[in-house]
Short mmCIF file of C-alpha atoms and ligand atoms in Angstrom, two decimals:
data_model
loop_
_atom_site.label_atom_id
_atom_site.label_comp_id
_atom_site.label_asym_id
_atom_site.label_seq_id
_atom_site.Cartn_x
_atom_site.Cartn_y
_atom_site.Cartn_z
CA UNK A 1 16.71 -13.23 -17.59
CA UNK A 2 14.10 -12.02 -14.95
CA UNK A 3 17.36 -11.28 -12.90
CA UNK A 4 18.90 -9.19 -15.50
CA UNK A 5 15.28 -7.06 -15.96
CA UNK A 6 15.74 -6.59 -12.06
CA UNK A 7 18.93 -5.09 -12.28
CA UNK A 8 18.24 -3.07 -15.05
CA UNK A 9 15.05 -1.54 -13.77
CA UNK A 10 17.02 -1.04 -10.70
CA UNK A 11 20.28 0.66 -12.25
CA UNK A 12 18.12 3.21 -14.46
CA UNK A 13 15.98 4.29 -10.78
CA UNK A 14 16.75 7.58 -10.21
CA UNK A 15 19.01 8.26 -6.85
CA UNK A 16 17.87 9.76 -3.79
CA UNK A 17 18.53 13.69 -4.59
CA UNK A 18 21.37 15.49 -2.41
CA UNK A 19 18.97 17.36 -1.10
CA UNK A 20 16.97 14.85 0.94
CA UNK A 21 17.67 15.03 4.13
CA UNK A 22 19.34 11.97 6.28
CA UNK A 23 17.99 10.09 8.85
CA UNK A 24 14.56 11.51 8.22
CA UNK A 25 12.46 9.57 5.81
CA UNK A 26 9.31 8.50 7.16
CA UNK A 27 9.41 4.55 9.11
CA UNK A 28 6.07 3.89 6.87
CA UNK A 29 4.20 5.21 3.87
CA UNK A 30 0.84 4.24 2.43
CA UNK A 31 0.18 4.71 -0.76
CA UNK A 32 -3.38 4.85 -2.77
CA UNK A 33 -2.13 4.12 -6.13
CA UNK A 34 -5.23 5.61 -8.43
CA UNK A 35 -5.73 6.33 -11.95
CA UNK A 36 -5.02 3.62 -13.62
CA UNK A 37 -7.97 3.91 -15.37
CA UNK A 38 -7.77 7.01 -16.68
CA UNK A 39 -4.01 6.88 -17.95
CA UNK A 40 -5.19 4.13 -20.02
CA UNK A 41 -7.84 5.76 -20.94
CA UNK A 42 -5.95 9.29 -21.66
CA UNK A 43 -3.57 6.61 -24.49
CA UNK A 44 -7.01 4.67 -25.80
CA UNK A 45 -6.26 2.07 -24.20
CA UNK A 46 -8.67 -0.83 -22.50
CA UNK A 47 -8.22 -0.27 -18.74
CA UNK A 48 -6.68 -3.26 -17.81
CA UNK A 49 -3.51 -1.31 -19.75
CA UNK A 50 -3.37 0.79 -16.93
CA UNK A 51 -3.39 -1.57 -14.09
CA UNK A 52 -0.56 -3.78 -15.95
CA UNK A 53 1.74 -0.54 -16.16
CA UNK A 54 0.70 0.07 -12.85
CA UNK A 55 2.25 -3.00 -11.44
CA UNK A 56 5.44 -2.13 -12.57
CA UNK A 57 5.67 1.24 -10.56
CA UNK A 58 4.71 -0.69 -7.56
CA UNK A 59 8.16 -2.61 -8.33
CA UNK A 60 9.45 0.81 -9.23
CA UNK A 61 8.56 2.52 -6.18
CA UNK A 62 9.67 -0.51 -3.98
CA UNK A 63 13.12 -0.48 -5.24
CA UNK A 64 13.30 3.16 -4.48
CA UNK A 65 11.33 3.03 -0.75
CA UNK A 66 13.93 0.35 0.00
CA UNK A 67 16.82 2.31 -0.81
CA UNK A 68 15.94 5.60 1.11
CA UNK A 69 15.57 3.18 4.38
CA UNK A 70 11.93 3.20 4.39
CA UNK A 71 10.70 0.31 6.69
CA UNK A 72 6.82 -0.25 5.85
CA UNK A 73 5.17 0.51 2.72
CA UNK A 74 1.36 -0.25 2.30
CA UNK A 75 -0.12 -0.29 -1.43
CA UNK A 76 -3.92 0.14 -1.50
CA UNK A 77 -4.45 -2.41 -4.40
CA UNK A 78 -8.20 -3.37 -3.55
CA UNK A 79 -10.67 -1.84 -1.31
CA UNK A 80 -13.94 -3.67 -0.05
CA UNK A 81 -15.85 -1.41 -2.69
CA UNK A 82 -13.90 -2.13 -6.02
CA UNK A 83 -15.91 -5.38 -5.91
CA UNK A 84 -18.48 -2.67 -7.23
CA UNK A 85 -16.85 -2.72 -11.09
CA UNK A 86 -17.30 -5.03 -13.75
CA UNK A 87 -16.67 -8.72 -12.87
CA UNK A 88 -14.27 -8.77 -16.34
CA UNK A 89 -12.13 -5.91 -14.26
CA UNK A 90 -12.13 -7.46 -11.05
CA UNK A 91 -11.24 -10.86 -12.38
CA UNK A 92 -8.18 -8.62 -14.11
CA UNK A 93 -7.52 -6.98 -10.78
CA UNK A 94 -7.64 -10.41 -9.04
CA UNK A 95 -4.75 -11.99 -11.41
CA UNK A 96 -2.54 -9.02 -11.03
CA UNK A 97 -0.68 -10.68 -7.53
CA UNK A 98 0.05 -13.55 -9.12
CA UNK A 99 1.30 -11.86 -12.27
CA UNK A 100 3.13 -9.10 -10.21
CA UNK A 101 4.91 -12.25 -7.50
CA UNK A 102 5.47 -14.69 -10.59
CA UNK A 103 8.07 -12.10 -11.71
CA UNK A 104 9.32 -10.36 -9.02
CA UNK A 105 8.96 -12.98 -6.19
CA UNK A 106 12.84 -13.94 -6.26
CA UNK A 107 14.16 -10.39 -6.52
CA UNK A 108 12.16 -9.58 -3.60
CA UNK A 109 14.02 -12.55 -1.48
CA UNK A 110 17.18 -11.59 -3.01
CA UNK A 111 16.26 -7.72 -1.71
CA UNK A 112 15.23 -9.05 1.58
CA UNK A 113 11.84 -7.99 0.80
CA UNK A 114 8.91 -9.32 3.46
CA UNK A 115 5.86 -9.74 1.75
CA UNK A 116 2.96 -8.73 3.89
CA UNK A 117 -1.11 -8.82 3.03
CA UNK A 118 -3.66 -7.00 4.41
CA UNK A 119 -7.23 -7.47 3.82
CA UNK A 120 -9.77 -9.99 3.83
CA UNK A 121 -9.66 -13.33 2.69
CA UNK A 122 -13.70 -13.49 2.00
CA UNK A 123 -14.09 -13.84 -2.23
CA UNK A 124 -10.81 -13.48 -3.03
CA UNK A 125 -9.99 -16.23 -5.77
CA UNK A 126 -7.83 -19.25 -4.62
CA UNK A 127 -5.34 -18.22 -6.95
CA UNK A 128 -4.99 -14.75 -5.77
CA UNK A 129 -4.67 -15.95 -1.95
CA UNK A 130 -2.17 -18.99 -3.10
CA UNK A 131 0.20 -16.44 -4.53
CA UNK A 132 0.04 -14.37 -1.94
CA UNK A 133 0.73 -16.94 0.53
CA UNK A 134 3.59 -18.25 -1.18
CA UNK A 135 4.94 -15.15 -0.84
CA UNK A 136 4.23 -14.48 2.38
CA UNK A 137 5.55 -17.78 3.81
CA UNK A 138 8.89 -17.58 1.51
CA UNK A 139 9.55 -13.91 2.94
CA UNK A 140 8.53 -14.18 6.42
CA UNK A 141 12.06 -14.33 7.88
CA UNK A 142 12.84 -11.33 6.03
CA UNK A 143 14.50 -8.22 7.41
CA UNK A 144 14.30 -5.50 5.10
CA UNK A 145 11.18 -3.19 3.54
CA UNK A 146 8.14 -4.59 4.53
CA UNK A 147 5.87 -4.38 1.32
CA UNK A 148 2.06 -4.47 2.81
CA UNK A 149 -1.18 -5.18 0.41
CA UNK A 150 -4.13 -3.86 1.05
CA UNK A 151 -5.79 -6.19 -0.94
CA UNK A 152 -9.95 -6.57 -0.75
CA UNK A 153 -8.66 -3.82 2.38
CA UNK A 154 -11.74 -1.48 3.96
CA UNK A 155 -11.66 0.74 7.17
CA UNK A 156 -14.62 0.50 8.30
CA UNK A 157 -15.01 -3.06 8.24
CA UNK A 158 -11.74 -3.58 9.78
CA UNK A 159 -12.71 -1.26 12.54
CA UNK A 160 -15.88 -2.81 12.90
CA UNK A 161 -14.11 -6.57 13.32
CA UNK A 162 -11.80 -5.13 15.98
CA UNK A 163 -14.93 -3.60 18.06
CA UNK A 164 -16.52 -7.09 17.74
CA UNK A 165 -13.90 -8.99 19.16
CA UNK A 166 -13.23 -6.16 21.65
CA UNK A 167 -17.12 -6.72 22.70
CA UNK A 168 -16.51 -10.55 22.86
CA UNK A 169 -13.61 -10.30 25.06
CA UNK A 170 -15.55 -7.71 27.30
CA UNK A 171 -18.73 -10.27 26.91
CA UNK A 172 -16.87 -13.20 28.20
CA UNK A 173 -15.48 -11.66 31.27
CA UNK A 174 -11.47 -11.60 29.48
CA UNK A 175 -11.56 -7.58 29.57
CA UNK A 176 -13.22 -4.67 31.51
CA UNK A 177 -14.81 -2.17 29.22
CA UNK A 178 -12.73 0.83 31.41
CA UNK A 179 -10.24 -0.66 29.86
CA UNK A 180 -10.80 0.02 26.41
CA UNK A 181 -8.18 2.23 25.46
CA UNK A 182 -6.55 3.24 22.15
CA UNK A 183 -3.73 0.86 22.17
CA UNK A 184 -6.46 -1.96 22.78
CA UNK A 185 -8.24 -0.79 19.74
CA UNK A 186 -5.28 -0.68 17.80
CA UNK A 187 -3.71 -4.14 18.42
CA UNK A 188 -6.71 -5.68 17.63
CA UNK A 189 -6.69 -4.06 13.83
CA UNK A 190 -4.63 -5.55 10.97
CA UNK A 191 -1.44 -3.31 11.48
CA UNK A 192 -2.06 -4.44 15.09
CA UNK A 193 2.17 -4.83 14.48
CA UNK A 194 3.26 -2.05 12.56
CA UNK A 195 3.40 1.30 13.35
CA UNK A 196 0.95 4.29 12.07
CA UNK A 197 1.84 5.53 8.38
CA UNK A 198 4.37 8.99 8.43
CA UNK A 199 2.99 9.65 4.90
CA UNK A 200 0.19 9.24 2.90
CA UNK A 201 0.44 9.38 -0.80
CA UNK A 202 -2.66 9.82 -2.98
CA UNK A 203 -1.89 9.75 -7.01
CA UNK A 204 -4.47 11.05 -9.87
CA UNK A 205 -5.50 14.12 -8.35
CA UNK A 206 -8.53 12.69 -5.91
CA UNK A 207 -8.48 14.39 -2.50
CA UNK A 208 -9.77 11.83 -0.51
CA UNK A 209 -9.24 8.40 1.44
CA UNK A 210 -11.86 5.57 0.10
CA UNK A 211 -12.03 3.76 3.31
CA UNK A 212 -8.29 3.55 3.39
CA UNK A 213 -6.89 3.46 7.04
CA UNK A 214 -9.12 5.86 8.65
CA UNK A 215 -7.98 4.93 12.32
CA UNK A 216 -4.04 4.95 11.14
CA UNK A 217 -3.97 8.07 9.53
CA UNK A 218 -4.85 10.21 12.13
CA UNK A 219 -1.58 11.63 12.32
CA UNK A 220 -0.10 11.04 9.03
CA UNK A 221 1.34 13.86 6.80
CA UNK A 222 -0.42 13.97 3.38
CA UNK A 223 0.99 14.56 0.50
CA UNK A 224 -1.25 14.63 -3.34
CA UNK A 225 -0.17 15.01 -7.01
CA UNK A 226 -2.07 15.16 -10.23
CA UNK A 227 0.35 12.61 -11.78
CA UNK A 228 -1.61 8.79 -12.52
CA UNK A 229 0.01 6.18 -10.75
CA UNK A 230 1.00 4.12 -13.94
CA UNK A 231 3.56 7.77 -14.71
CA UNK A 232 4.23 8.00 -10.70
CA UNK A 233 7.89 7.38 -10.58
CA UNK A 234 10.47 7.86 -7.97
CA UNK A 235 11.26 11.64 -8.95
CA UNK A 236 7.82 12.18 -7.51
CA UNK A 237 8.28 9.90 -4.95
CA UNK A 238 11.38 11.93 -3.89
CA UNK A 239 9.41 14.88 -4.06
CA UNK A 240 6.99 14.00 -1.42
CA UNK A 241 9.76 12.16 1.03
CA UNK A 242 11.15 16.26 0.75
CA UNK A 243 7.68 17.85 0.95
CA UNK A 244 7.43 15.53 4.47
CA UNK A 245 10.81 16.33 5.83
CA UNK A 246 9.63 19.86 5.39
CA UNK A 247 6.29 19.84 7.62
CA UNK A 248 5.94 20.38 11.51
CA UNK A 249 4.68 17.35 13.29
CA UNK A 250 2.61 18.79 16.07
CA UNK A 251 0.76 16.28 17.18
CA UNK A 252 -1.74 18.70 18.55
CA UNK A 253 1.43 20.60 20.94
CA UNK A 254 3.16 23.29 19.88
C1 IPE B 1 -6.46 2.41 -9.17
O1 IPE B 1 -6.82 2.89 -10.42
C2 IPE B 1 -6.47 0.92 -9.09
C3 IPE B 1 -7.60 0.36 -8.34
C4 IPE B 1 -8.51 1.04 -7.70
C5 IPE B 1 -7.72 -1.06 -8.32
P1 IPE B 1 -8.33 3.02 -10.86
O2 IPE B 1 -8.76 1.75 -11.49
O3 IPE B 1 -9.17 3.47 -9.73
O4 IPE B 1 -8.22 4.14 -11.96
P2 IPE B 1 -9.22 5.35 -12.19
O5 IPE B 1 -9.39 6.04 -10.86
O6 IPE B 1 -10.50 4.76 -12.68
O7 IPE B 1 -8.54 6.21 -13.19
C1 IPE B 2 -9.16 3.58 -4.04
O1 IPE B 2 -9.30 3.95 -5.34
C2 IPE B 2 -8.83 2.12 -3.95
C3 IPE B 2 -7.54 1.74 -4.48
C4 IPE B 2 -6.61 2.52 -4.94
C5 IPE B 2 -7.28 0.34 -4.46
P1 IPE B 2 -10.75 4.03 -6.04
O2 IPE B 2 -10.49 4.46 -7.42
O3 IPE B 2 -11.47 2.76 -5.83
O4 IPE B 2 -11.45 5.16 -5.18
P2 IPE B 2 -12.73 6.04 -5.49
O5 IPE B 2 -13.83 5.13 -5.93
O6 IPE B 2 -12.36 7.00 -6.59
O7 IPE B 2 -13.03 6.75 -4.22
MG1 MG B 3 -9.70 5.27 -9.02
#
């Protein structure tokens, strides 16, 4: 039954346009996937309503990263500030993993999915790290898109952990401070083993990056659209692979 859904969703996802250009998608994109919130809101709805359609665009959108040969794709589900809202949301928030790997945790071994998280443990519910375990642990050996969640995911405080244990190191005689270098700084964060995102997509019209990969995003194309993330579907995801293939990577040269 759950198989069938699978297949269905994944026959009615829109193909990758002729226009796209081969062999140059981006190796990684990030999304922030905002406005949950205020789709609901737009239909009357409670909020929650718009962060249970959201879920199923992330499945959308990870059927169609995987099929344009996308490699890494990081979903900002939680920052450190969300905690912020009302515990009734949060506790909503927190049971959306579990929800969202329930139903799609065999169709993402089957798609040789590997589950990634990244974030900190620190007040997440058992539940919510359990699931997220499971599915680490059961998709570790896979080969294919690597599906990263931010989950209770901040910045600065992931910045601020890597200069600590740079300091220790430094402290206890394992590293000289002249040493210090980007690729040191970077291999102690938590994408310490994947590469930098190409793109960064931002959905619901805010122009900004909430403490979302400040250090990784250096060099990362941008790309923004009006549309909520609960309507975001792959047409628009198309649009910005296109708008990417489109800009000059300068990298501060010419
Ligand atoms: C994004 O949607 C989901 C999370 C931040 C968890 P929002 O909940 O931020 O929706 P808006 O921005 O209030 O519309
Ligand atoms: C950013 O969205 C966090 C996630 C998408 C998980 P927010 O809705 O929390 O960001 P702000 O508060 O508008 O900056
Ligand atoms: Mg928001």
């Amino acid at each position: 039954m759950i198989k069938r859904l699978w297949a269905k969703l994944s026959g009615s996802i829109a193909p990758k346009p002729a226009s796209m250009e081969e062999g140059n998608v981006p190796t990684h994109v990030a999304i922030i996937m905002d406005g949950n919130g205020r789709w609901a809101k737009k239909r009357g709805l409670p909020r929650m309503a718009g962060h249970h359609s959201g879920m199923k665009t992330v499945k959308r959108i990870t059927i169609a990263a995987d099929r344009l040969g996308i490699k890494y794709l990081t979903m900002y589900a939680f920052s450190t500030e969300n905690w912020k809202r009302p515990k009734a949301e949060v506790d909503f928030l927190m049971k959306l993993p579990q929800q969202f790997l329930e139903i799609e945790l065999d169709e993402l071994i089957a798609n040789n999915v590997q589950v990634r998280m990244m974030g900190s443990r620190d007040n997440l519910p058992s539940h919510t790290i359990h699931a997220l375990e499971e599915a680490v642990s059961k998709t570790a050996g896979n080969t294919g898109l690597v599906l990263n969640f931010a989950l209770n995911y901040g910045s600065r405080i992931e910045m601020l952990d890597a200069i600590k244990h740079i300091a220790l190191d430094v402290k206890n005689g394992k590293l000289d401070a002249e040493d210090i270098d980007e690729d040191v700084m970077s291999s102690r964060l938590l994408t310490c083993d994947i590469p930098d995102p190409d793109l960064l997509i931002r959905t619901s019209g805010e122009l900004r990056l909430s403490n979302f990969m400040l250090w990784q995003l250096a060099y990362s194309e941008f790309w923004f659209t009006d549309v909520y993330w609960p309507e975001f579907t792959e047409k628009h995801f198309h649009e910005a692979i296109e708008t990417y293939q489109r800009r000059a990577r300068r990298y501060g040269g010419l």
